[in-house]
mmCIF file of C-alpha atoms and ligand atoms in Angstrom:
data_model
loop_
_atom_site.group_PDB
_atom_site.id
_atom_site.type_symbol
_atom_site.label_atom_id
_atom_site.label_comp_id
_atom_site.label_asym_id
_atom_site.label_seq_id
_atom_site.Cartn_x
_atom_site.Cartn_y
_atom_site.Cartn_z
ATOM 1 C CA MET A 16 98.383 47.621 33.401
ATOM 2 C CA LYS A 17 101.385 49.315 34.962
ATOM 3 C CA LEU A 18 104.026 47.139 36.622
ATOM 4 C CA ALA A 19 103.547 49.230 39.744
ATOM 5 C CA GLU A 20 99.930 48.058 39.907
ATOM 6 C CA ILE A 21 101.036 44.458 39.466
ATOM 7 C CA ARG A 22 103.422 44.916 42.354
ATOM 8 C CA ASN A 23 100.581 46.214 44.507
ATOM 9 C CA LEU A 24 98.104 43.502 43.504
ATOM 10 C CA LEU A 25 100.624 40.746 44.263
ATOM 11 C CA ASP A 26 101.962 42.456 47.358
ATOM 12 C CA ALA A 27 105.357 41.933 45.755
ATOM 13 C CA GLU A 28 108.859 43.007 46.609
ATOM 14 C CA VAL A 29 110.864 44.763 43.861
ATOM 15 C CA LEU A 30 114.211 42.968 43.504
ATOM 16 C CA CYS A 31 115.617 44.977 40.630
ATOM 17 C CA CYS A 32 114.991 47.750 38.093
ATOM 18 C CA PRO A 33 112.355 49.719 40.044
ATOM 19 C CA GLU A 34 112.535 52.371 37.308
ATOM 20 C CA GLY A 35 110.624 49.919 35.117
ATOM 21 C CA LEU A 36 107.557 50.069 37.364
ATOM 22 C CA GLU A 37 106.119 52.807 35.182
ATOM 23 C CA ASN A 38 106.096 50.453 32.159
ATOM 24 C CA GLU A 39 102.741 49.254 30.849
ATOM 25 C CA VAL A 40 102.081 45.624 29.997
ATOM 26 C CA LYS A 41 99.043 44.259 28.180
ATOM 27 C CA SER A 42 99.317 40.570 28.929
ATOM 28 C CA ALA A 43 101.091 37.931 30.983
ATOM 29 C CA CYS A 44 102.187 34.317 30.941
ATOM 30 C CA GLY A 45 102.751 31.852 33.797
ATOM 31 C CA SER A 46 104.975 28.805 33.332
ATOM 32 C CA ASP A 47 107.783 26.712 34.756
ATOM 33 C CA MET A 48 108.580 25.299 31.330
ATOM 34 C CA MET A 49 110.720 27.775 29.413
ATOM 35 C CA SER A 50 110.284 25.956 26.098
ATOM 36 C CA ASP A 51 106.520 26.422 26.405
ATOM 37 C CA VAL A 52 107.057 30.127 26.928
ATOM 38 C CA LEU A 53 109.274 30.203 23.848
ATOM 39 C CA ALA A 54 106.745 28.207 21.818
ATOM 40 C CA TYR A 55 103.389 29.802 22.532
ATOM 41 C CA VAL A 56 103.896 33.257 23.873
ATOM 42 C CA LYS A 57 103.389 36.186 21.570
ATOM 43 C CA ASP A 58 103.544 39.595 23.122
ATOM 44 C CA GLN A 59 103.421 38.937 26.805
ATOM 45 C CA GLY A 60 104.972 41.662 28.883
ATOM 46 C CA ILE A 61 105.535 39.604 32.007
ATOM 47 C CA LEU A 62 106.531 36.092 32.972
ATOM 48 C CA LEU A 63 105.348 34.516 36.220
ATOM 49 C CA THR A 64 107.435 31.522 37.233
ATOM 50 C CA GLY A 65 108.437 29.382 40.191
ATOM 51 C CA LEU A 66 111.926 28.747 38.805
ATOM 52 C CA VAL A 67 114.736 31.075 39.804
ATOM 53 C CA ASN A 68 117.649 30.028 37.589
ATOM 54 C CA PRO A 69 119.278 32.438 35.088
ATOM 55 C CA GLN A 70 117.461 30.847 32.143
ATOM 56 C CA THR A 71 114.199 32.422 33.273
ATOM 57 C CA VAL A 72 115.816 35.812 32.652
ATOM 58 C CA ARG A 73 117.319 34.642 29.367
ATOM 59 C CA THR A 74 113.901 33.421 28.247
ATOM 60 C CA ALA A 75 112.269 36.723 29.176
ATOM 61 C CA GLN A 76 115.034 38.557 27.353
ATOM 62 C CA MET A 77 114.614 36.514 24.159
ATOM 63 C CA MET A 78 110.866 37.234 24.263
ATOM 64 C CA ASP A 79 111.324 40.977 24.930
ATOM 65 C CA MET A 80 109.474 40.727 28.230
ATOM 66 C CA LYS A 81 109.710 43.655 30.622
ATOM 67 C CA CYS A 82 109.170 41.901 33.933
ATOM 68 C CA ILE A 83 109.568 38.591 35.757
ATOM 69 C CA VAL A 84 107.526 37.684 38.822
ATOM 70 C CA PHE A 85 108.980 34.947 40.997
ATOM 71 C CA VAL A 86 106.105 33.244 42.811
ATOM 72 C CA ARG A 87 105.694 31.306 46.075
ATOM 73 C CA GLY A 88 108.322 33.252 47.960
ATOM 74 C CA LYS A 89 111.297 32.167 45.858
ATOM 75 C CA ARG A 90 114.283 34.482 45.681
ATOM 76 C CA PRO A 91 116.934 34.222 42.954
ATOM 77 C CA GLU A 92 120.653 34.498 43.526
ATOM 78 C CA GLN A 93 122.522 37.715 42.880
ATOM 79 C CA ASN A 94 123.844 36.653 39.449
ATOM 80 C CA VAL A 95 120.256 36.221 38.245
ATOM 81 C CA LEU A 96 119.360 39.732 39.355
ATOM 82 C CA GLU A 97 122.481 41.128 37.703
ATOM 83 C CA LEU A 98 121.488 39.511 34.430
ATOM 84 C CA ALA A 99 118.013 41.026 34.741
ATOM 85 C CA GLU A 100 119.524 44.408 35.549
ATOM 86 C CA ASP A 101 121.759 44.233 32.448
ATOM 87 C CA ASN A 102 118.667 43.654 30.341
ATOM 88 C CA ASP A 103 116.397 46.217 32.025
ATOM 89 C CA ILE A 104 114.004 43.552 33.227
ATOM 90 C CA THR A 105 112.123 44.460 36.398
ATOM 91 C CA VAL A 106 112.063 41.580 38.878
ATOM 92 C CA LEU A 107 109.264 41.138 41.418
ATOM 93 C CA ALA A 108 108.898 38.486 44.112
ATOM 94 C CA THR A 109 105.572 37.491 45.620
ATOM 95 C CA ASP A 110 104.598 34.984 48.295
ATOM 96 C CA TYR A 111 101.459 33.993 46.371
ATOM 97 C CA ARG A 112 101.566 30.621 44.646
ATOM 98 C CA MET A 113 101.455 30.425 40.860
ATOM 99 C CA TYR A 114 97.729 29.716 40.513
ATOM 100 C CA THR A 115 96.720 32.481 42.852
ATOM 101 C CA ALA A 116 99.141 35.053 41.464
ATOM 102 C CA CYS A 117 97.912 34.430 37.906
ATOM 103 C CA GLY A 118 94.300 34.446 39.112
ATOM 104 C CA ILE A 119 94.673 37.811 40.820
ATOM 105 C CA LEU A 120 96.127 39.415 37.704
ATOM 106 C CA TYR A 121 93.579 37.806 35.389
ATOM 107 C CA ALA A 122 90.694 38.887 37.609
ATOM 108 C CA ASN A 123 92.023 42.417 37.438
ATOM 109 C CA GLY A 124 92.005 42.479 33.652
ATOM 110 C CA LEU A 125 95.479 41.295 32.689
ATOM 111 C CA PHE A 126 94.875 38.572 30.116
ATOM 112 C CA SER A 127 97.137 36.443 27.971
ATOM 113 C CA GLU A 128 97.896 37.018 24.338
ATOM 114 C CA GLY A 129 98.815 34.573 21.620
ATOM 115 C CA VAL A 130 97.899 30.924 22.002
ATOM 116 C CA ASP A 131 95.473 30.418 24.897
ATOM 117 C CA LYS A 132 94.346 26.969 23.945
ATOM 118 C CA VAL A 133 96.466 24.478 22.046
ATOM 119 C CA MET B 28 125.766 45.649 3.623
ATOM 120 C CA GLU B 29 128.960 43.667 4.185
ATOM 121 C CA PRO B 30 128.105 40.293 5.735
ATOM 122 C CA ILE B 31 128.856 40.173 9.459
ATOM 123 C CA ILE B 32 130.048 36.918 11.005
ATOM 124 C CA LEU B 33 129.883 36.395 14.758
ATOM 125 C CA THR B 34 131.403 33.285 16.341
ATOM 126 C CA PHE B 35 131.016 32.036 19.920
ATOM 127 C CA ASP B 36 132.338 29.180 22.003
ATOM 128 C CA VAL B 37 129.424 27.640 23.852
ATOM 129 C CA ASN B 38 130.536 26.268 27.204
ATOM 130 C CA GLY B 39 129.035 22.857 27.840
ATOM 131 C CA ASP B 40 129.839 22.723 31.545
ATOM 132 C CA ASP B 41 127.833 25.650 32.771
ATOM 133 C CA PHE B 42 124.082 25.751 32.270
ATOM 134 C CA SER B 43 123.883 29.132 33.950
ATOM 135 C CA VAL B 44 125.723 30.887 31.092
ATOM 136 C CA ALA B 45 123.799 29.139 28.292
ATOM 137 C CA GLY B 46 122.181 31.771 26.110
ATOM 138 C CA GLU B 47 125.079 34.217 26.098
ATOM 139 C CA ALA B 48 125.727 33.706 22.388
ATOM 140 C CA SER B 49 122.059 34.145 21.475
ATOM 141 C CA SER B 50 121.854 37.196 23.670
ATOM 142 C CA ALA B 51 124.898 38.767 21.982
ATOM 143 C CA VAL B 52 123.457 38.117 18.515
ATOM 144 C CA LYS B 53 120.117 39.580 19.560
ATOM 145 C CA LYS B 54 121.820 42.762 20.772
ATOM 146 C CA HIS B 55 123.858 43.005 17.591
ATOM 147 C CA LEU B 56 120.785 42.723 15.364
ATOM 148 C CA LYS B 57 119.027 45.372 17.420
ATOM 149 C CA GLN B 58 121.946 47.740 16.951
ATOM 150 C CA LEU B 59 121.850 47.100 13.215
ATOM 151 C CA GLY B 60 118.185 48.115 13.217
ATOM 152 C CA PHE B 61 116.728 44.782 12.075
ATOM 153 C CA PRO B 62 112.933 44.379 12.466
ATOM 154 C CA PRO B 63 111.809 43.197 15.933
ATOM 155 C CA ASP B 64 109.931 40.207 14.531
ATOM 156 C CA LEU B 65 113.046 38.863 12.793
ATOM 157 C CA ILE B 66 115.169 39.533 15.861
ATOM 158 C CA ARG B 67 112.818 37.564 18.058
ATOM 159 C CA ARG B 68 112.693 34.605 15.669
ATOM 160 C CA VAL B 69 116.498 34.523 15.507
ATOM 161 C CA ALA B 70 116.801 34.857 19.280
ATOM 162 C CA ILE B 71 114.378 32.028 20.055
ATOM 163 C CA ALA B 72 115.710 29.596 17.456
ATOM 164 C CA MET B 73 119.336 30.217 18.360
ATOM 165 C CA TYR B 74 118.623 30.085 22.094
ATOM 166 C CA GLU B 75 116.866 26.693 21.848
ATOM 167 C CA GLY B 76 119.776 25.394 19.773
ATOM 168 C CA GLU B 77 122.322 26.780 22.192
ATOM 169 C CA ILE B 78 120.511 25.195 25.139
ATOM 170 C CA ASN B 79 120.520 21.862 23.290
ATOM 171 C CA MET B 80 124.272 22.105 22.772
ATOM 172 C CA VAL B 81 124.705 22.570 26.506
ATOM 173 C CA ILE B 82 122.244 19.984 27.814
ATOM 174 C CA HIS B 83 122.717 17.257 25.208
ATOM 175 C CA ALA B 84 126.186 17.753 23.721
ATOM 176 C CA ASP B 85 128.779 19.337 26.049
ATOM 177 C CA GLY B 86 128.837 22.633 24.170
ATOM 178 C CA GLY B 87 130.315 23.571 20.814
ATOM 179 C CA VAL B 88 130.637 26.496 18.434
ATOM 180 C CA ALA B 89 127.846 28.872 17.429
ATOM 181 C CA THR B 90 128.070 31.137 14.409
ATOM 182 C CA ALA B 91 125.710 33.809 13.131
ATOM 183 C CA GLU B 92 126.082 35.143 9.619
ATOM 184 C CA ILE B 93 124.163 38.358 9.134
ATOM 185 C CA ASN B 94 123.417 40.022 5.810
ATOM 186 C CA GLU B 95 120.599 42.116 4.373
ATOM 187 C CA THR B 96 118.472 39.100 3.472
ATOM 188 C CA GLY B 97 118.525 37.582 6.939
ATOM 189 C CA VAL B 98 120.534 35.519 9.399
ATOM 190 C CA LYS B 99 122.135 32.098 9.058
ATOM 191 C CA ILE B 100 122.892 30.377 12.366
ATOM 192 C CA THR B 101 125.228 27.406 12.569
ATOM 193 C CA LEU B 102 125.463 25.361 15.771
ATOM 194 C CA ALA B 103 128.151 22.695 15.674
ATOM 195 C CA ASP B 104 128.874 20.283 18.498
ATOM 196 C CA ARG B 105 130.935 17.149 19.081
ATOM 197 C CA GLY B 106 128.297 15.504 21.237
ATOM 198 C CA PRO B 107 126.733 12.052 20.943
ATOM 199 C CA GLY B 108 124.719 12.788 17.794
ATOM 200 C CA ILE B 109 120.988 12.175 17.314
ATOM 201 C CA LYS B 110 119.924 8.598 16.674
ATOM 202 C CA ASP B 111 116.545 9.271 15.073
ATOM 203 C CA VAL B 112 116.105 12.808 13.764
ATOM 204 C CA ASN B 113 112.430 12.334 12.843
ATOM 205 C CA LEU B 114 111.681 11.243 16.382
ATOM 206 C CA ALA B 115 113.719 14.107 17.859
ATOM 207 C CA MET B 116 111.697 16.562 15.745
ATOM 208 C CA GLN B 117 108.410 15.437 17.304
ATOM 209 C CA GLU B 118 106.850 17.732 19.885
ATOM 210 C CA GLY B 119 107.270 16.289 23.352
ATOM 211 C CA TYR B 120 110.073 13.842 22.549
ATOM 212 C CA SER B 121 112.973 14.348 24.920
ATOM 213 C CA THR B 122 115.828 12.369 26.406
ATOM 214 C CA ALA B 123 116.658 15.186 28.836
ATOM 215 C CA PRO B 124 117.303 14.002 32.384
ATOM 216 C CA GLU B 125 115.190 15.019 35.376
ATOM 217 C CA GLU B 126 117.631 17.714 36.525
ATOM 218 C CA VAL B 127 117.314 19.505 33.178
ATOM 219 C CA ARG B 128 113.533 19.349 33.429
ATOM 220 C CA ASN B 129 113.717 20.891 36.874
ATOM 221 C CA LEU B 130 115.480 23.846 35.284
ATOM 222 C CA GLY B 131 112.617 24.459 32.851
ATOM 223 C CA PHE B 132 113.914 22.688 29.758
ATOM 224 C CA GLY B 133 113.523 19.178 28.405
ATOM 225 C CA ALA B 134 109.898 19.524 27.320
ATOM 226 C CA GLY B 135 110.819 18.229 23.886
ATOM 227 C CA MET B 136 109.850 21.521 22.268
ATOM 228 C CA GLY B 137 113.282 22.821 21.303
ATOM 229 C CA LEU B 138 113.742 21.374 17.814
ATOM 230 C CA PRO B 139 110.042 21.883 16.920
ATOM 231 C CA ASN B 140 110.388 25.501 18.082
ATOM 232 C CA ILE B 141 113.481 26.011 15.936
ATOM 233 C CA LYS B 142 111.615 24.624 12.933
ATOM 234 C CA LYS B 143 108.572 26.786 13.635
ATOM 235 C CA TYR B 144 110.530 30.039 13.836
ATOM 236 C CA SER B 145 112.942 29.420 10.952
ATOM 237 C CA ASP B 146 112.620 29.443 7.159
ATOM 238 C CA ASP B 147 114.960 26.518 6.758
ATOM 239 C CA LEU B 148 116.455 24.013 9.189
ATOM 240 C CA LYS B 149 119.114 21.483 8.275
ATOM 241 C CA ILE B 150 120.306 18.856 10.770
ATOM 242 C CA GLU B 151 123.496 16.945 10.044
ATOM 243 C CA THR B 152 124.274 14.386 12.689
ATOM 244 C CA GLU B 153 126.412 11.311 13.162
ATOM 245 C CA LEU B 154 126.369 9.076 16.203
ATOM 246 C CA GLY B 155 129.521 9.465 18.268
ATOM 247 C CA VAL B 156 130.736 12.352 16.118
ATOM 248 C CA GLY B 157 128.398 15.290 16.643
ATOM 249 C CA THR B 158 125.569 17.394 15.347
ATOM 250 C CA THR B 159 125.430 20.537 13.228
ATOM 251 C CA LEU B 160 122.266 22.588 12.919
ATOM 252 C CA THR B 161 122.036 25.141 10.130
ATOM 253 C CA ILE B 162 119.160 27.528 10.636
ATOM 254 C CA GLN B 163 118.166 30.156 8.080
ATOM 255 C CA ILE B 164 115.885 33.009 9.056
ATOM 256 C CA ASN B 165 114.899 35.468 6.338
ATOM 257 C CA MET B 166 113.692 39.058 6.502
HETATM 258 N N1 ADP C 8 122.785 18.841 19.822
HETATM 259 C C1 ADP C 8 122.229 17.672 20.151
HETATM 260 N N2 ADP C 8 123.015 16.573 20.375
HETATM 261 C C2 ADP C 8 122.472 15.386 20.702
HETATM 262 N N3 ADP C 8 121.137 15.167 20.845
HETATM 263 C C3 ADP C 8 120.305 16.211 20.639
HETATM 264 C C4 ADP C 8 120.796 17.511 20.293
HETATM 265 N N4 ADP C 8 119.747 18.332 20.132
HETATM 266 C C5 ADP C 8 118.648 17.591 20.379
HETATM 267 N N5 ADP C 8 118.977 16.305 20.686
HETATM 268 C C6 ADP C 8 118.045 15.183 20.952
HETATM 269 O O1 ADP C 8 116.762 15.512 20.447
HETATM 270 C C7 ADP C 8 115.808 15.505 21.513
HETATM 271 C C8 ADP C 8 114.753 16.591 21.276
HETATM 272 O O2 ADP C 8 115.349 17.886 21.356
HETATM 273 P P1 ADP C 8 114.440 19.130 21.742
HETATM 274 O O3 ADP C 8 113.264 19.157 20.816
HETATM 275 O O4 ADP C 8 115.273 20.342 21.792
HETATM 276 O O5 ADP C 8 113.885 18.755 23.172
HETATM 277 P P2 ADP C 8 114.601 18.800 24.606
HETATM 278 O O6 ADP C 8 115.883 19.564 24.461
HETATM 279 O O7 ADP C 8 113.615 19.480 25.455
HETATM 280 O O8 ADP C 8 114.838 17.377 24.994
HETATM 281 C C9 ADP C 8 116.617 15.708 22.772
HETATM 282 O O9 ADP C 8 115.981 15.228 23.933
HETATM 283 C C10 ADP C 8 117.879 14.908 22.438
HETATM 284 O O10 ADP C 8 117.665 13.530 22.604
HETATM 285 MG MG1 MG C 9 115.957 21.394 23.588
#
């Protein structure tokens, strides 16, 4: 699925790196626990999270993720967006809550990859 | 190849910059053309260790030694030390305070993650003196 389609499905605002919207991702991961993302995620292209501190970008960067979606209307500070920009990570913001945002993407065929059930 | 040694001061006062050392090492390995799988294992293990130095130990010094067989990461701090290493290695064990948890860490997965992604992990620790992690990740 293209990031542009994800933006449309989530009615999201693009906060940085709009040039990345043409990138394709095959799977996604939703979490507010960065260590869980680091432990179980394999080749997820996007991270959905309700946290907006710089470590969400660092985590995405370590995992080679292309996009972060901040859920439930949260907006990060400028330094977080600059860090994302430096690492070519597209940042989206949606007003949907975590469960709904993940559900919309899943229902539209964006699954998870790696460990689904522990 | 000539071994490359990268050294970083890890600032213990500022959670927002934690991960800079790991990020720099990741970029370096990418430039050197190392395989993506190795780069990701190094990045995750070093990042978890770097975060630990910041949230549990007031920072310290991180070193990455790169050669053609792999990467050796050393994370040395002068924090409180770890009382029971076996306990600390268990998934879910954490002494992290609430405010760290609210930032997305403190799930007690850091040390288990480092072990999972590395080929060898050595923990030297002394109460009141500090902790040194030596992490080897091979090609
Ligand atoms: N560098 C360190 N200095 C002192 N204590 C540490 C250090 N690293 C880890 N610990 C201890 O080991 C526990 C488990 O670490 P970890 O698995 O990374 O989980 P977390 O960081 O989420 O608490 C920590 O809660 C802490 O008590
Ligand atoms: Mg930890």
